[in-house]
Short mmCIF file of C-alpha atoms and ligand atoms in Angstrom, two decimals:
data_model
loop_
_atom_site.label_atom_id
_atom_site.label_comp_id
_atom_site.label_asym_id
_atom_site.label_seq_id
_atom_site.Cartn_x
_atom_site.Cartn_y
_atom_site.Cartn_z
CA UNK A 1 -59.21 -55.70 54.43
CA UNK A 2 -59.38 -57.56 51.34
CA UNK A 3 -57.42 -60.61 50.57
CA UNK A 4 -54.27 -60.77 47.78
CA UNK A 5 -56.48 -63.86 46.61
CA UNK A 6 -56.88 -64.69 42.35
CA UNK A 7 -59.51 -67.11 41.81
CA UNK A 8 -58.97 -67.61 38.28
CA UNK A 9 -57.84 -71.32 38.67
CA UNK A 10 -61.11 -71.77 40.33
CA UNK A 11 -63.46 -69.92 37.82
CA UNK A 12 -61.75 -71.86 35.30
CA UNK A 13 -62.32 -75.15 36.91
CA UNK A 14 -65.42 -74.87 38.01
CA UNK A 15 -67.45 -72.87 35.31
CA UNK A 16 -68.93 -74.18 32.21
CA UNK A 17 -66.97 -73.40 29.28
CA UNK A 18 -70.19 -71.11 28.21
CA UNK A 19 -69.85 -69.52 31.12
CA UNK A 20 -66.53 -68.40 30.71
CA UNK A 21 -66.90 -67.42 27.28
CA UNK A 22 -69.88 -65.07 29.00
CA UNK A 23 -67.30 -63.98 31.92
CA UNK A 24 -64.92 -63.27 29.20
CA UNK A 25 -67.31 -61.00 26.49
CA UNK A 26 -68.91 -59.24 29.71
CA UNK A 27 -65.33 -58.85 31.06
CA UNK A 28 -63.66 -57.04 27.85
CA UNK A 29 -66.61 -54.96 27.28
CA UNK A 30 -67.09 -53.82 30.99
CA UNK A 31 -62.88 -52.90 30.20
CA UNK A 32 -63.95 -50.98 26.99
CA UNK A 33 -66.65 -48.95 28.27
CA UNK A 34 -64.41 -48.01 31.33
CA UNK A 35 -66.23 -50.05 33.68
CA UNK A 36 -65.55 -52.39 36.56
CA UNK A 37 -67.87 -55.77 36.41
CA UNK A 38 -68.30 -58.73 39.30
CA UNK A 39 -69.49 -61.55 40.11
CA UNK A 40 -71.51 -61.65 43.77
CA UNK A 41 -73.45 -63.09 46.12
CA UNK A 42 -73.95 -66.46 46.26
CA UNK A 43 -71.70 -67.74 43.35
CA UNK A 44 -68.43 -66.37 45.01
CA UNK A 45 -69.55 -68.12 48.35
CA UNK A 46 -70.46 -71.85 46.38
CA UNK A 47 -66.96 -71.30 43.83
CA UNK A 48 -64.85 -71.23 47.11
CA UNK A 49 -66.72 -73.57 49.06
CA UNK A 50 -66.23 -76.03 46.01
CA UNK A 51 -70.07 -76.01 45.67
CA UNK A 52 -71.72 -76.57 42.03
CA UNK A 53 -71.98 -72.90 40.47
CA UNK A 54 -75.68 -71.98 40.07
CA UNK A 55 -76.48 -68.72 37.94
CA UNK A 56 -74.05 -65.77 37.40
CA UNK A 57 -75.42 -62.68 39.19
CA UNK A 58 -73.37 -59.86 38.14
CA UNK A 59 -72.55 -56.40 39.35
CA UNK A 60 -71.82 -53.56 36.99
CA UNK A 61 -69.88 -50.81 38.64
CA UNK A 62 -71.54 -48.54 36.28
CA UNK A 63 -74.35 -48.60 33.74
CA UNK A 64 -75.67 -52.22 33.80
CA UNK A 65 -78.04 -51.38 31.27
CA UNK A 66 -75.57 -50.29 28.33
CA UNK A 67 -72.97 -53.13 29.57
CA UNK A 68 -75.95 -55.51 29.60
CA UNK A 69 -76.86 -54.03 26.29
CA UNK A 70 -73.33 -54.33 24.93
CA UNK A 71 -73.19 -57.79 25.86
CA UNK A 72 -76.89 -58.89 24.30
CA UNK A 73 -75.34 -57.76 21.29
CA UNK A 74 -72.54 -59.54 20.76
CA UNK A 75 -74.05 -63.11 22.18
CA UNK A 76 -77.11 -62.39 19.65
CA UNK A 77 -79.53 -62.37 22.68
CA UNK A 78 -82.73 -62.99 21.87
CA UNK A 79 -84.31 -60.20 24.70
CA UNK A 80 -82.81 -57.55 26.07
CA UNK A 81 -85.07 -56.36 29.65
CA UNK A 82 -83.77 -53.19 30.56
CA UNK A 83 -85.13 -51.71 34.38
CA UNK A 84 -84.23 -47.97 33.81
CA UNK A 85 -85.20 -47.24 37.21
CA UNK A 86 -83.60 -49.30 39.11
CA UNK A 87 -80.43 -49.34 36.85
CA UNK A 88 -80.54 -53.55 36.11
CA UNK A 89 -81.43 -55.21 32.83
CA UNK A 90 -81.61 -58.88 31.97
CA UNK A 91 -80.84 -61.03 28.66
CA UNK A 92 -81.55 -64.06 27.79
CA UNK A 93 -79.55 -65.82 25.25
CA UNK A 94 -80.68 -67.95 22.54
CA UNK A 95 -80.86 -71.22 24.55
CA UNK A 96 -82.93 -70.19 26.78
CA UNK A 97 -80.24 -68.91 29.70
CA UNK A 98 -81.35 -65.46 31.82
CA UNK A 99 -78.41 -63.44 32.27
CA UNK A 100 -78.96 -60.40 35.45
CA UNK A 101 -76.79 -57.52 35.53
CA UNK A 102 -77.38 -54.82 37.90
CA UNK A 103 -75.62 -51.46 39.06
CA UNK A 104 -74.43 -51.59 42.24
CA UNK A 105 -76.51 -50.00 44.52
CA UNK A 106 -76.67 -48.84 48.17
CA UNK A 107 -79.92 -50.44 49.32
CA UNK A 108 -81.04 -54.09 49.21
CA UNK A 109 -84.48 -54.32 48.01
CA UNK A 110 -86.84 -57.22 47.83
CA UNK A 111 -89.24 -56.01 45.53
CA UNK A 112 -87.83 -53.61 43.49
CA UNK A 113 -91.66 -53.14 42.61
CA UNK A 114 -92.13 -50.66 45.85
CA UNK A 115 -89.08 -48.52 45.78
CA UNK A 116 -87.95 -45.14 45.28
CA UNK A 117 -84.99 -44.52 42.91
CA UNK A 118 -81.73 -46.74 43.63
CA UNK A 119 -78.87 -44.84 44.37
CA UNK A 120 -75.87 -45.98 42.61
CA UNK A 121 -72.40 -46.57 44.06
CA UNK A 122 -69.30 -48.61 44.15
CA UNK A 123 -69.08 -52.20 44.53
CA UNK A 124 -67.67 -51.76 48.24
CA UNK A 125 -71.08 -50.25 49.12
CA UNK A 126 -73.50 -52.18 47.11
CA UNK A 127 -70.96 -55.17 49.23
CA UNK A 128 -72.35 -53.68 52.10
CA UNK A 129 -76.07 -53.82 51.69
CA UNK A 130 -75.92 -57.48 51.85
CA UNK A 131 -76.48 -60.40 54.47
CA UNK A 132 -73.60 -62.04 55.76
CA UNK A 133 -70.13 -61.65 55.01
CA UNK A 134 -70.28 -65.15 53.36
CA UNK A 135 -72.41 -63.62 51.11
CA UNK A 136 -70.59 -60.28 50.56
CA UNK A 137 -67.90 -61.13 48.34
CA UNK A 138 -67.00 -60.40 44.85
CA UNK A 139 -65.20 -61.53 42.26
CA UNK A 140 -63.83 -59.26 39.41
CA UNK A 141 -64.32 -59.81 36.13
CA UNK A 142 -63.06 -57.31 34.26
CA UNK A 143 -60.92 -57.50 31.20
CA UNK A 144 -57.24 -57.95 32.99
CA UNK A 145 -58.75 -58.31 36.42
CA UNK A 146 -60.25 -61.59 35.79
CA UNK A 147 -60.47 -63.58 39.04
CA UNK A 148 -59.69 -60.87 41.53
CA UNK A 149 -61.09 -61.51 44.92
CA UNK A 150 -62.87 -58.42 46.65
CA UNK A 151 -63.55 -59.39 50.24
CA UNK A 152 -63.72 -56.26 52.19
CA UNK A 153 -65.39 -58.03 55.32
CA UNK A 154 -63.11 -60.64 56.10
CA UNK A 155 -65.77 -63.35 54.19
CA UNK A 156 -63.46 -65.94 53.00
CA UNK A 157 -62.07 -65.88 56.86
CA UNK A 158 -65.55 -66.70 58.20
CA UNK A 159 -66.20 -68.89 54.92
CA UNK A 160 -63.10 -71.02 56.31
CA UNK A 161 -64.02 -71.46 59.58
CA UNK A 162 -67.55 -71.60 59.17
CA UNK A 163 -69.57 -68.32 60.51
CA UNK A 164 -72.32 -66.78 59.78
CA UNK A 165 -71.40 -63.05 60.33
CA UNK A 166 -73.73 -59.96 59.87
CA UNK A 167 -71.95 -56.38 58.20
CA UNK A 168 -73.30 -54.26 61.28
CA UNK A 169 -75.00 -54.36 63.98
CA UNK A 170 -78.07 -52.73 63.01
CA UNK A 171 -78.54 -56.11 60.19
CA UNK A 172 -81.58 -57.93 61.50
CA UNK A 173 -83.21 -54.61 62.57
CA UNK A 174 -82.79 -53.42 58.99
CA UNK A 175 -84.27 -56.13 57.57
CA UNK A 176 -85.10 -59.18 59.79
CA UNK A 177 -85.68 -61.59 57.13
CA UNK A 178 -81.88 -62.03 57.47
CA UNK A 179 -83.06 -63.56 60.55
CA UNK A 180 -84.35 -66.57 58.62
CA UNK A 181 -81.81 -65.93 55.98
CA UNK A 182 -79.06 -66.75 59.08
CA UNK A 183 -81.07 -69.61 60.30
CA UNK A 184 -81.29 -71.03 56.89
CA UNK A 185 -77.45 -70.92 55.96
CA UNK A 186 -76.54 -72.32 59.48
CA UNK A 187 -78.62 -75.32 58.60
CA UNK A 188 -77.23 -75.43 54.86
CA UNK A 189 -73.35 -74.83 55.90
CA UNK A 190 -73.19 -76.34 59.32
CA UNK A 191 -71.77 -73.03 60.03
CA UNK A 192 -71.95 -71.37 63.54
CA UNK A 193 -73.53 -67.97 64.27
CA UNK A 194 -70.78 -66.14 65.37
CA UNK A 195 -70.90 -64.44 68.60
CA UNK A 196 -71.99 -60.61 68.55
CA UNK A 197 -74.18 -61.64 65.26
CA UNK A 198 -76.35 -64.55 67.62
CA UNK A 199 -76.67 -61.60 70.45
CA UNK A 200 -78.05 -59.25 67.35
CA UNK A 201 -80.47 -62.04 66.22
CA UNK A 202 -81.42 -63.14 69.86
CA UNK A 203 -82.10 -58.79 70.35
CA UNK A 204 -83.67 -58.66 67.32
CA UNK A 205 -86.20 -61.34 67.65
CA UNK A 206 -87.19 -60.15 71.28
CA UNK A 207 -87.29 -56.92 70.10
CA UNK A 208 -90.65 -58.29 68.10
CA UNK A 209 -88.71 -57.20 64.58
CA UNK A 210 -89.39 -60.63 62.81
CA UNK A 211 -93.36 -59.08 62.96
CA UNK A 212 -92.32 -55.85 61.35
CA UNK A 213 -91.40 -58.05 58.23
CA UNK A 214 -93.62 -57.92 55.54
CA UNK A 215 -95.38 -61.30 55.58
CA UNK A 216 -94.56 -61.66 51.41
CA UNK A 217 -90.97 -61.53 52.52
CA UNK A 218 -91.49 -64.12 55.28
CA UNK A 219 -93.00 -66.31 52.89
CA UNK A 220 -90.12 -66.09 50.68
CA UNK A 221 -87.90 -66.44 53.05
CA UNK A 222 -90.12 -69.66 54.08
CA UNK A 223 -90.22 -71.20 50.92
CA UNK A 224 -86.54 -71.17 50.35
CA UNK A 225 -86.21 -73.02 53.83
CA UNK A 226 -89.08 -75.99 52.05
CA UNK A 227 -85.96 -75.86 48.90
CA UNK A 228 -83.51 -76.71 51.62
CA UNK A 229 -81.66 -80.31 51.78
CA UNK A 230 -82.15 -80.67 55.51
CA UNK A 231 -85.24 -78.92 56.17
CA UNK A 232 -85.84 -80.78 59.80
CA UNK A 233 -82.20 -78.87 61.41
CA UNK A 234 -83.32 -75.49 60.32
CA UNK A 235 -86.93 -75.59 61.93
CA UNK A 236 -84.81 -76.90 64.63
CA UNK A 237 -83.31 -73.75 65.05
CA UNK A 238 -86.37 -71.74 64.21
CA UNK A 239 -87.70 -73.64 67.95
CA UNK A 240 -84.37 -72.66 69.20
CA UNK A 241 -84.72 -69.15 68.54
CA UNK A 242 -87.85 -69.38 69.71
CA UNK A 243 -89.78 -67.98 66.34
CA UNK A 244 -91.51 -71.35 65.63
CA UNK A 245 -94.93 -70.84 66.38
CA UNK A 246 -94.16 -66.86 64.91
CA UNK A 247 -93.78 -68.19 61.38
CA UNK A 248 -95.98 -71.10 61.53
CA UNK A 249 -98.51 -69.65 63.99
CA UNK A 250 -100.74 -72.17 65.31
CA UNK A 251 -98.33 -75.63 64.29
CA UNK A 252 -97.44 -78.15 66.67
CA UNK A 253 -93.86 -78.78 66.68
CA UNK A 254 -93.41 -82.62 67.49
CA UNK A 255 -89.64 -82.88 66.34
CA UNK A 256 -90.36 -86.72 66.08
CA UNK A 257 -92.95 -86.38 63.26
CA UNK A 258 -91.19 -83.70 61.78
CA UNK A 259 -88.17 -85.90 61.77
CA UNK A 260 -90.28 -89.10 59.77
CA UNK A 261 -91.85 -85.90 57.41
CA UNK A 262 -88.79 -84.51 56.26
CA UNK A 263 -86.36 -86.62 56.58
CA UNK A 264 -87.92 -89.37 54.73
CA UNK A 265 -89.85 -87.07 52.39
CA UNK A 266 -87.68 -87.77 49.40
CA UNK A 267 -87.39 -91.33 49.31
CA UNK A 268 -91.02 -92.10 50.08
CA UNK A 269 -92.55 -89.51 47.33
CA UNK A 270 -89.77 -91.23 44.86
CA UNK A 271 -91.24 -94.65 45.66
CA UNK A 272 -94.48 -93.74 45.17
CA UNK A 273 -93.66 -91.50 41.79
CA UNK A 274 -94.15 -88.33 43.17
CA UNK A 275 -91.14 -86.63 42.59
CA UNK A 276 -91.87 -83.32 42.81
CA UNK A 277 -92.06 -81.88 45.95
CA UNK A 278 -93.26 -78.34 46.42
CA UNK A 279 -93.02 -76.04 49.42
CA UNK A 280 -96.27 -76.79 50.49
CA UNK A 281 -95.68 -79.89 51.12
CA UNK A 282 -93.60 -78.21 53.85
CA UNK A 283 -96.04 -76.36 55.36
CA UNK A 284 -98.35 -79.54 54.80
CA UNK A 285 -95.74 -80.94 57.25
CA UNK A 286 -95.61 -78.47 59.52
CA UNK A 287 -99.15 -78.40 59.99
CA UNK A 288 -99.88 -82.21 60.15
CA UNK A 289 -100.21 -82.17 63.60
CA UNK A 290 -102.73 -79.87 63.86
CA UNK A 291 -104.74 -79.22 60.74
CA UNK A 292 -106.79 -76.56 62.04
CA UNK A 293 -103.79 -74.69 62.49
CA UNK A 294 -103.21 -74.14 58.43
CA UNK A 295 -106.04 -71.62 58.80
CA UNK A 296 -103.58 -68.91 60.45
CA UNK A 297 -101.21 -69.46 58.00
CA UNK A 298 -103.62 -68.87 55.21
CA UNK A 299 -104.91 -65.82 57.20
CA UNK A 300 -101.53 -64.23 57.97
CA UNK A 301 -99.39 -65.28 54.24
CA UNK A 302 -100.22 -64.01 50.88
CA UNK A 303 -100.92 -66.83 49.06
CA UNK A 304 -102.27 -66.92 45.55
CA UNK A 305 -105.66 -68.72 45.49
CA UNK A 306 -104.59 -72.02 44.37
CA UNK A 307 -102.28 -72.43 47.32
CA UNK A 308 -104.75 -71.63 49.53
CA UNK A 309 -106.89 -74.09 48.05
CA UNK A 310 -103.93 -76.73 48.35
CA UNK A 311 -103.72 -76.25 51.93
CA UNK A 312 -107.30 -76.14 53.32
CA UNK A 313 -108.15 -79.45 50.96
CA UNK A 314 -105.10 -80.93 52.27
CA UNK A 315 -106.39 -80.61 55.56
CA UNK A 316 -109.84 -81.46 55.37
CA UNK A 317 -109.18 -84.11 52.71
CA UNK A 318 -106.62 -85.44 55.61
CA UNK A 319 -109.26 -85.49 58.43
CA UNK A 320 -111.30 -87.18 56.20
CA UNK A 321 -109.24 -89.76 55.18
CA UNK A 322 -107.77 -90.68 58.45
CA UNK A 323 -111.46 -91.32 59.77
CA UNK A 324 -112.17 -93.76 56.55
CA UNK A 325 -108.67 -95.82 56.53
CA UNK A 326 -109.06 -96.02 60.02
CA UNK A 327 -112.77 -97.97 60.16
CA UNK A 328 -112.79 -100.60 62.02
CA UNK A 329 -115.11 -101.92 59.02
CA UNK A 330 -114.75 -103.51 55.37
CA UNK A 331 -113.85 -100.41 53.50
CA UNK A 332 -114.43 -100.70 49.81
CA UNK A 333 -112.17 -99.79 47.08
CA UNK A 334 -114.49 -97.47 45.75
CA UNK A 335 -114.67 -95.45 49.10
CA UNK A 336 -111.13 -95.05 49.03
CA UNK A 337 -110.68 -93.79 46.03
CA UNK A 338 -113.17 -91.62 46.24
CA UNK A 339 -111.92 -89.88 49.34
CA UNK A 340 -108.13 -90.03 48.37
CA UNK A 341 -108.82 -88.85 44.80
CA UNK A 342 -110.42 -85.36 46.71
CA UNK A 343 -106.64 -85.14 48.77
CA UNK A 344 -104.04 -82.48 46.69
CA UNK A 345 -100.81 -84.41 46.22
CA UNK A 346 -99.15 -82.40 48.62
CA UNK A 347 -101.72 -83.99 51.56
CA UNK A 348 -100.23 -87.55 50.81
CA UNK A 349 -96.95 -87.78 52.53
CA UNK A 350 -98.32 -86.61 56.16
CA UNK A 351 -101.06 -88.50 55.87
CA UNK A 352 -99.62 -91.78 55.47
CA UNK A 353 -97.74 -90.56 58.32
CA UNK A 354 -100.25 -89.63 60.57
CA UNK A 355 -101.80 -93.04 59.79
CA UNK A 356 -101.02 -95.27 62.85
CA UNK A 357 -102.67 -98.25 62.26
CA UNK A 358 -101.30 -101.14 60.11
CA UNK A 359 -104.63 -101.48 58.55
CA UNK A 360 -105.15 -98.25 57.53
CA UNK A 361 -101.55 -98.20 56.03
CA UNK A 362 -102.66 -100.97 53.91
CA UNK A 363 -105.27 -99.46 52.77
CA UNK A 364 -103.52 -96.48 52.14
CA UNK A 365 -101.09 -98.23 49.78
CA UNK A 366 -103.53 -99.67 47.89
CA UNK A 367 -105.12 -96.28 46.64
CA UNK A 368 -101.19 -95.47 46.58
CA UNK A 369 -100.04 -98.84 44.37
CA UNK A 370 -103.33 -99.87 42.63
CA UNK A 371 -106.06 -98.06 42.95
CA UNK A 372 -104.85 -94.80 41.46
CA UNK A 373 -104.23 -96.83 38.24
CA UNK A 374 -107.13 -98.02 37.25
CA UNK A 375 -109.12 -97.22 34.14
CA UNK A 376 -111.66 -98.74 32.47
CA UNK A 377 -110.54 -100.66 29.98
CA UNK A 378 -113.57 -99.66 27.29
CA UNK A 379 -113.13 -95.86 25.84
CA UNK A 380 -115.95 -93.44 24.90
CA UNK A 381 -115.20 -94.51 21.26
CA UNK A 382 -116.97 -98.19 22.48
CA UNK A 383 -119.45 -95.94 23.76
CA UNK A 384 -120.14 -94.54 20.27
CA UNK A 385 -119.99 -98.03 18.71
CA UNK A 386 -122.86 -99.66 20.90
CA UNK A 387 -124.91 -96.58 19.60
CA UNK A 388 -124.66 -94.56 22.19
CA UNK A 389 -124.96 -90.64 21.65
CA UNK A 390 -121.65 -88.40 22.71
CA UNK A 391 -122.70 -86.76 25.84
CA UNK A 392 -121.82 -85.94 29.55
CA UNK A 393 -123.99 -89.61 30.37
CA UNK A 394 -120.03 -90.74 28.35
CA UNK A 395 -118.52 -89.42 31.64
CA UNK A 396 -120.71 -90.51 34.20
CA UNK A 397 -120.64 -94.28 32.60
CA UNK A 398 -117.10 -94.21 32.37
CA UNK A 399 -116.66 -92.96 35.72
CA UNK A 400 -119.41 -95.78 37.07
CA UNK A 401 -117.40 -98.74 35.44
CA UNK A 402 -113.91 -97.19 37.13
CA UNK A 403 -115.98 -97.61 40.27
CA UNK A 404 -117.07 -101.02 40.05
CA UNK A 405 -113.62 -102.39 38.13
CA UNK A 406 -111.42 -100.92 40.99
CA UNK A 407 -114.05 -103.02 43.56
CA UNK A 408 -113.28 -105.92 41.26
CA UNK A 409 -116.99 -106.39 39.86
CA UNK A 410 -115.71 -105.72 36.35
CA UNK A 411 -113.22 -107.64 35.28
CA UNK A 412 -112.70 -107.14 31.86
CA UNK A 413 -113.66 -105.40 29.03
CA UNK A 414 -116.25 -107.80 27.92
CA UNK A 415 -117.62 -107.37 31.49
CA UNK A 416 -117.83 -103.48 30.81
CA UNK A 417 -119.44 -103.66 27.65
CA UNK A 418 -122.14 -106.10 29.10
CA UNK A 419 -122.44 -103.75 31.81
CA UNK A 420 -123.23 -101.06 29.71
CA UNK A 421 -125.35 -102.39 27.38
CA UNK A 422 -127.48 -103.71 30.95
CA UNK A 423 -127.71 -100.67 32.30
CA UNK A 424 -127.46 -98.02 29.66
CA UNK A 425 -130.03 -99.50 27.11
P1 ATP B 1 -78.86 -69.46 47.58
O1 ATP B 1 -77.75 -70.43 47.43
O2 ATP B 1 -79.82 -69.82 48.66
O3 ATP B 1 -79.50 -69.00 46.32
P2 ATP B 1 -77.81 -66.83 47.64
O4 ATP B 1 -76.79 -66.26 48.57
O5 ATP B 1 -77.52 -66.83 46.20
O6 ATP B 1 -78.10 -68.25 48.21
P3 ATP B 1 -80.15 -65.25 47.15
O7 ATP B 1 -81.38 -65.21 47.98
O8 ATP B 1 -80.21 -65.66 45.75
O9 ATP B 1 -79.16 -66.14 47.97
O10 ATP B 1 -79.50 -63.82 47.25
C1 ATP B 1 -78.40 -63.42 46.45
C2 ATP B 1 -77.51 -62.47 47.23
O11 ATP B 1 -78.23 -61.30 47.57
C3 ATP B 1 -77.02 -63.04 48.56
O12 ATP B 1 -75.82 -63.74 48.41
C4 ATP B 1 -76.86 -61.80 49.40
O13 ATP B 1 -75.62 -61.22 49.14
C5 ATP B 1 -77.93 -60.88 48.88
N1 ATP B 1 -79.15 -60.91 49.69
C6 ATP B 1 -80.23 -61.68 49.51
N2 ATP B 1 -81.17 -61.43 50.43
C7 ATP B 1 -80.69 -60.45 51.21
C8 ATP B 1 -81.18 -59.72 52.33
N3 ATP B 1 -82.38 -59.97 52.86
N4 ATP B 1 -80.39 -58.77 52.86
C9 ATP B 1 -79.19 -58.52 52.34
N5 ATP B 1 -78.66 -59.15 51.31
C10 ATP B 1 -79.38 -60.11 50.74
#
């Protein structure tokens, strides 16, 4: 049943003053139209973990769309998005800020893109539809009932002592993303599966139901595992489960390197300036090991085109690379460059990796340190005043003098301009 718990202390310490003003307008309107409004999902679980609040998700028992309306209008929103079919509208306020609201609803749904009409119910039910009981908590909001905890699944009970619990037994056969979904919040939490729900996962993944998944919800589901903290723990359990090689068909899984890759991501890519770190550097990782491999993940994900791209020029541009650095032979600057310039960012990290060689490390952090920085020191407006005409010849000089500064023939600018007139004249 649910717990006699008010949480008002703890929206009030723990949620920007903006966002409180928001609970608050939402809250008395929501009262005034005769509604019943809640927080859910993921903010209920972080505000009683202690967890930094991310964005408000909000549950309308109701019409979302005239509460969200309601709402737009008073807080001058500068867009109101209103989904008439599947009862949920967005606003977004004037700096910037995306606020959801949606009806609460019987079915959980992905892509709301595909779906028939959403049946509307009470918050108990739309409660229901969801994951874990972690995640199937809400918080009222309404005008007088500010901060009342609705926990009809015993969440904040598994919250406490750390389980990851599904709603029924029929959860991962319903939708067995909730397989990764588990997998990831185990790693995230620390939590435990509890009992029944790891004999329902076990089932479900022997059962073959993981395939049955639509591979754009896999990938989701994957890419929120490369946004995870502690990426290595929850491929761990991915090769515990024994659904590895299902989601990353064709990768090697050498928890050693996997351990260096992701565990020492971060700090490396900040050293070298890279700070941003996508999700395919994750699969980048995965893959390191065997590079061929990528190809089945290409075939079997939807990617967009430029991923795709990423991933096979990450792993050519890696083969190639590890056969240059590695030469037993003087290797010029030039060669270097040119074959690390080809490599996506996202190749970088398990390459250097995969390098085993102190020599070719060396060399590898000189493309990394100096290499990548150099520019010619004359511009295309020298060009121009030595009486030479603007033209693609501009490029292919500038790009010529890059070459033969970064192999230390050119040393200076006077050097380049003697250079030019030499060869160009
Ligand atoms: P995170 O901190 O990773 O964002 P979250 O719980 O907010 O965690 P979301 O993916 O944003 O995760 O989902 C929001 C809520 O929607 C979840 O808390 C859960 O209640 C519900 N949910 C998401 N995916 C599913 C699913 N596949 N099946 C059932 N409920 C889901």
């Amino acid at each position: 049943g649910s717990f006699e718990v008010n949480l008002k202390k703890l929206l009030d310490e723990n949620i920007s003053p903006e966002g409180q003003e928001l609970i608050n307008i939402v809250g008395k309107w929501a009262s005034q139209l005769g509604m019943r409004v809640f927080l859910v999902g993921g903010i209920v679980r972080d505000l009683l973990l202690g967890q930094k609040q991310k964005d408000l998700d909000i549950v309308v028992e109701g019409d979302a769309l005239v509460l969200a309306q309601e709402v737009g209008k008073t807080l001058s929103a500068i867009k109101f998005i209103p989904h008439e079919r599947f009862k949920t509208a967005s606003i977004i306020l004037k700096n910037g800020q995306k606020i959801d609201f949606s009806t609460s609803r019987v079915e959980f749904y992905q892509h709301p893109a595909a779906l028939p009409d959403v049946e509307v119910s009470t918050i108990r039910e739309d409660l229901y539809r969801r994951d874990f009981t972690i995640n199937s908590m809400a918080i009222e909001i309404t005008y007088g009932h500010i901060g009342e905890l609705f926990d009809p699944f015993g969440g904040l009970l598994d919250l406490k002592e750390g389980i990851i619990r599904v709603l029924h037994n029929l959860s991962f056969v319903e939708d067995p993303t909730r397989i990764l979904r588990a997998l990831r919040f185990l790693g995230r939490f620390n939590f435990k599966l509890e009992e029944n729900t790891e004999k329902l996962l076990i089932d479900a993944i022997a059962g073959g139901f993981l395939n049955l998944a639509s591979p754009a919800r896999i990938l989701y589901e994957l890419k929120l595992i490369f946004t995870e903290k502690d990426i290595l723990k929850i491929l761990k359990f991915l090769k515990h489960y024994g659904i590895f090689q299902e989601v990353f068909p064709k990768a090697s899984y050498e928890e050693d390197f996997l351990k260096r890759y992701f565990n020492y991501t971060v700090e490396y890519l900040r050293l070298l300036k890279e700070t941003k770190i996508s999700w395919l550097h994750g699969v980048m990782g995965v893959y390191a090991k065997n590079l061929e491999g990528i190809e089945e993940f290409i075939k079997k994900y939807p990617l967009t085109g430029e991923e795709e791209e990423v991933l096979r020029q990450g792993a050519s541009g890696i083969d190639e690379a590890l056969i240059l650095l590695s030469l037993p032979r003087e290797v010029k600057g030039q060669e270097i460059f040119e074959t690390l310039t080809k490599l996506p960012p996202e190749g970088y990290w398990a390459l250097y990796l995969l390098l085993d060689r102190f020599r070719a490390r060396e060399r590898f952090k000189k493309y990394f340190e100096e290499l990548r920085f150099i520019k010619p020191e004359i511009t295309g407006e020298d060009l121009k005043a030595l009486g030479l005409k603007p033209g693609p010849l501009y490029r292919e000089i500038l790009h010529k003098i890059k070459m033969l500064k970064i192999d230390g023939v050119l040393k200076n600018k006077d050097e380049e301009i003697l250079y030019v007139k030499q060869n160009y004249f």
